[in-house]
Amino acid sequence: MDNPESVQEFWDGRYRTGDTPWEKGFGAPPLAEYLERSTFSGRILVPGCGHGHDVRLLALKGAEPLGLDMSPTALAKAKEYAPAGKEDYLLGDLFQLDANLQGSFDGVFEHTCLCAIDPAHRQKYVKAVVGALKEVGELLAIFFVHIEDPDGPPYPISIDEIDELFHPFFDTIDQWWPNKAFSGREGREQMRLLRKR
Ligand SMILES: C[S@@+](CC[C@H](N)C(=O)[O-])C[C@H]1O[C@@H](n2cnc3c(N)ncnc32)[C@H](O)[C@@H]1O
């Protein structure tokens, strides 16, 4: 699945048929846990936002998040929810981000987008995130690791590979294993706060 139209059709089809096991109906518990003790504010890009639960969680805590997704069906659902704050949504492909959005975000929030992307495009993902951030910008990530099934999505990724992908472009501010998780993901997610170099 290399061309963007097939990728979009794949994801939109999953939402149209309700084949969305990742969709839990509320924001990621590790993000909620983080926002109880810290802030992640300013203009935040949330790539692969799906129904937008994380977007609204960030907005509730004062951020101005933009939820980006290539599935029109997912975004239509996201927009049905009552606004939580200053959130917005955009239909689009992270790999073809509009020129006016490049370098415009204080932060990027990653959750189940990287693991959804074909492993062959992981470096492209990192470059897209780096490109979206302002000169001074941070990536807050929930990396879904310890995925057993090799036939993704979600595609398995190791801690070593995460290091290799991000270390050339980011300094690690903090990394930890969150206490809270969706049922079944306990101990399988690592969080990192990374600052663009
Ligand atoms: C596994 S789902 C996770 C959705 C959401 N983060 C959640 O946890 O509910 C992956 C999402 O990424 C979106 N996606 C995949 N590739 C993308 C791309 N290149 N640009 C934008 N969105 C993408 C899909 O449409 C899908 O909504």
Coordinates of C-alpha atoms and ligand atoms in Angstrom, one line a residue:
M1 CA 0.0 0.0 0.0
D2 CA 2.2 2.8 -1.2
N3 CA 0.1 5.3 -2.9
P4 CA -1.7 7.9 -0.7
E5 CA -5.1 7.2 -2.2
S6 CA -5.0 3.4 -1.3
V7 CA -3.8 4.3 2.2
Q8 CA -6.7 6.8 2.6
E9 CA -9.2 4.2 1.2
F10 CA -7.8 1.6 3.6
W11 CA -8.3 3.8 6.7
D12 CA -11.6 5.3 5.7
G13 CA -12.9 1.8 4.9
R14 CA -12.0 0.7 8.4
Y15 CA -14.0 3.6 9.9
R16 CA -17.0 3.2 7.5
T17 CA -17.3 -0.5 8.4
G18 CA -16.7 0.1 12.1
D19 CA -13.5 -2.1 12.1
T20 CA -11.8 0.2 14.6
P21 CA -10.4 -1.8 17.6
W22 CA -8.2 1.2 18.5
E23 CA -11.3 3.4 19.0
K24 CA -12.1 3.5 22.7
G25 CA -14.5 6.4 23.0
F26 CA -12.2 8.6 25.1
G27 CA -8.8 10.1 25.2
A28 CA -5.6 8.1 25.9
P29 CA -5.2 7.5 29.6
P30 CA -1.4 8.2 29.5
L31 CA -2.1 11.6 28.0
A32 CA -4.8 12.4 30.7
E33 CA -2.3 11.3 33.3
Y34 CA 0.4 13.5 31.9
L35 CA -1.9 16.5 31.7
E36 CA -2.8 16.1 35.3
R37 CA 0.7 17.1 36.3
S38 CA 2.1 19.0 33.3
T39 CA 1.0 21.1 30.4
F40 CA 1.4 20.7 26.6
S41 CA 0.2 24.0 25.3
G42 CA 0.3 26.3 22.3
R43 CA -0.5 25.1 18.8
I44 CA -0.3 21.3 18.7
L45 CA -0.6 19.0 15.7
V46 CA -2.2 15.7 16.4
P47 CA -1.5 13.5 13.3
G48 CA -3.8 10.5 12.7
C49 CA -6.3 11.9 15.3
G50 CA -9.2 9.5 14.4
H51 CA -12.3 10.6 16.3
G52 CA -10.3 13.3 18.0
H53 CA -10.6 12.2 21.7
D54 CA -6.9 13.2 22.3
V55 CA -7.5 16.5 20.5
R56 CA -10.3 17.4 22.8
L57 CA -8.3 16.4 25.9
L58 CA -5.5 18.7 24.9
A59 CA -8.0 21.5 24.1
L60 CA -9.7 21.0 27.5
K61 CA -6.3 21.7 29.1
G62 CA -5.8 25.0 27.1
A63 CA -3.9 23.9 24.0
E64 CA -4.9 24.9 20.5
P65 CA -4.7 21.5 18.8
L66 CA -5.2 20.7 15.2
G67 CA -6.4 17.1 14.6
L68 CA -5.2 15.9 11.2
D69 CA -6.5 12.7 9.6
M70 CA -6.8 11.4 6.1
S71 CA -10.1 9.6 6.8
P72 CA -13.1 11.9 6.1
T73 CA -15.4 9.4 8.0
A74 CA -13.2 9.7 11.1
L75 CA -13.2 13.4 11.0
A76 CA -16.9 13.7 10.4
K77 CA -17.3 11.8 13.6
A78 CA -14.7 14.0 15.4
K79 CA -16.7 17.1 14.5
E80 CA -19.9 15.7 15.9
Y81 CA -18.5 16.1 19.5
A82 CA -19.2 19.3 21.4
P83 CA -16.1 21.5 21.2
A84 CA -13.8 21.2 24.3
G85 CA -11.9 24.4 23.6
K86 CA -9.9 25.8 20.8
E87 CA -9.5 22.6 18.8
D88 CA -9.8 22.3 15.0
Y89 CA -9.7 19.4 12.5
L90 CA -8.2 19.1 9.1
L91 CA -8.6 16.4 6.4
G92 CA -5.1 15.6 5.1
D93 CA -2.1 13.5 4.8
L94 CA 0.8 14.0 7.3
F95 CA 3.2 13.4 4.4
Q96 CA 1.7 16.2 2.3
L97 CA 1.3 18.9 4.9
D98 CA 0.3 22.3 3.5
A99 CA 3.2 24.7 3.1
N100 CA 1.4 27.2 5.4
L101 CA 1.4 24.6 8.2
Q102 CA 5.1 23.7 7.9
G103 CA 7.1 25.1 10.9
S104 CA 3.9 26.4 12.5
F105 CA 3.4 24.1 15.6
D106 CA 4.7 24.5 19.1
G107 CA 4.1 20.8 19.6
V108 CA 3.2 17.5 18.0
F109 CA 1.3 14.8 20.0
E110 CA 1.9 11.3 18.7
H111 CA -0.5 8.4 19.7
T112 CA -1.1 5.4 17.4
C113 CA -0.2 7.2 14.2
L114 CA 3.4 6.0 13.9
C115 CA 2.5 2.4 14.6
A116 CA -0.3 2.7 11.9
I117 CA 2.2 3.8 9.2
D118 CA 4.0 1.3 7.0
P119 CA 7.4 0.7 8.6
A120 CA 9.1 1.7 5.3
H121 CA 7.8 5.2 5.8
R122 CA 9.0 5.7 9.4
Q123 CA 11.8 8.1 8.5
K124 CA 9.4 10.1 6.4
Y125 CA 7.1 10.3 9.5
V126 CA 10.0 11.7 11.6
K127 CA 10.8 14.3 8.9
A128 CA 7.2 15.3 8.6
V129 CA 7.0 15.8 12.4
V130 CA 10.3 17.8 12.5
G131 CA 9.0 19.9 9.5
A132 CA 5.7 20.7 11.2
L133 CA 7.4 22.0 14.4
K134 CA 8.6 25.5 14.9
E135 CA 12.3 26.0 15.5
V136 CA 11.6 25.5 19.2
G137 CA 9.2 22.7 19.4
E138 CA 8.4 19.5 21.3
L139 CA 7.1 16.1 20.5
L140 CA 5.0 14.4 23.2
A141 CA 4.6 10.8 22.3
I142 CA 2.9 7.7 23.4
F143 CA 4.8 5.0 21.6
F144 CA 2.9 1.8 21.3
V145 CA 5.5 -0.8 21.7
H146 CA 5.3 -4.6 22.5
I147 CA 3.0 -5.3 19.6
E148 CA 3.2 -9.1 19.0
D149 CA 1.5 -9.5 15.6
P150 CA 4.0 -8.6 12.8
D151 CA 1.1 -8.1 10.3
G152 CA 0.1 -4.6 11.2
P153 CA -1.3 -2.1 11.4
P154 CA -0.4 -1.7 14.2
Y155 CA 3.2 -2.5 13.2
P156 CA 5.7 -3.5 15.9
I157 CA 8.4 -1.1 16.7
S158 CA 11.2 -1.5 19.2
I159 CA 12.7 0.9 21.7
D160 CA 16.0 0.7 19.9
E161 CA 14.3 1.7 16.6
I162 CA 12.5 4.6 18.3
D163 CA 15.9 5.8 19.6
E164 CA 17.5 5.5 16.1
L165 CA 14.6 7.3 14.5
F166 CA 14.3 10.3 16.8
H167 CA 17.8 10.8 18.4
P168 CA 19.3 12.5 15.3
F169 CA 16.6 15.2 15.4
F170 CA 15.5 15.5 19.1
D171 CA 16.9 15.8 22.6
T172 CA 15.1 13.6 25.1
I173 CA 13.6 15.7 27.9
D174 CA 12.0 12.8 29.7
Q175 CA 10.8 9.2 29.0
W176 CA 8.7 7.0 31.2
W177 CA 6.2 4.1 31.3
P178 CA 2.8 5.6 32.2
N179 CA 0.7 4.1 35.0
K180 CA -2.5 4.5 33.2
A181 CA -3.4 2.7 29.9
F182 CA -6.4 1.5 27.9
S183 CA -7.4 -2.0 28.9
G184 CA -5.0 -4.4 27.2
R185 CA -2.2 -1.9 26.7
E186 CA -0.8 -1.9 30.2
G187 CA 3.0 -1.8 30.1
R188 CA 3.0 -1.7 26.3
E189 CA 3.3 2.1 25.9
Q190 CA 6.3 4.3 26.5
M191 CA 5.9 8.0 26.7
R192 CA 8.6 10.5 25.7
L193 CA 8.9 14.2 25.7
L194 CA 11.4 15.2 23.0
R195 CA 12.7 18.7 22.1
K196 CA 13.6 19.5 18.5
R197 CA 17.3 20.3 18.1
Ligands
LIG1 C1 -4.9 3.3 14.5 S1 -5.7 4.8 14.0 C2 -5.5 5.7 15.5 C3 -6.5 6.9 15.6 C4 -6.4 7.7 16.9 N1 -5.0 8.2 17.1 C5 -6.8 6.8 18.0 O1 -6.0 6.4 18.8 O2 -8.0 6.6 18.2 C6 -4.6 5.5 12.9 C7 -5.1 6.8 12.3 O3 -4.1 7.4 11.5 C8 -4.7 7.9 10.3 N2 -3.6 8.0 9.3 C9 -2.8 7.0 8.8 N3 -1.9 7.5 8.0 C10 -2.1 8.8 8.0 C11 -1.4 9.9 7.3 N4 -0.4 9.7 6.5 N5 -1.8 11.2 7.5 C12 -2.9 11.4 8.3 N6 -3.5 10.5 9.0 C13 -3.1 9.2 8.8 C14 -5.8 6.9 10.0 O4 -6.8 7.5 9.2 C15 -6.3 6.6 11.4 O5 -7.3 7.5 11.8

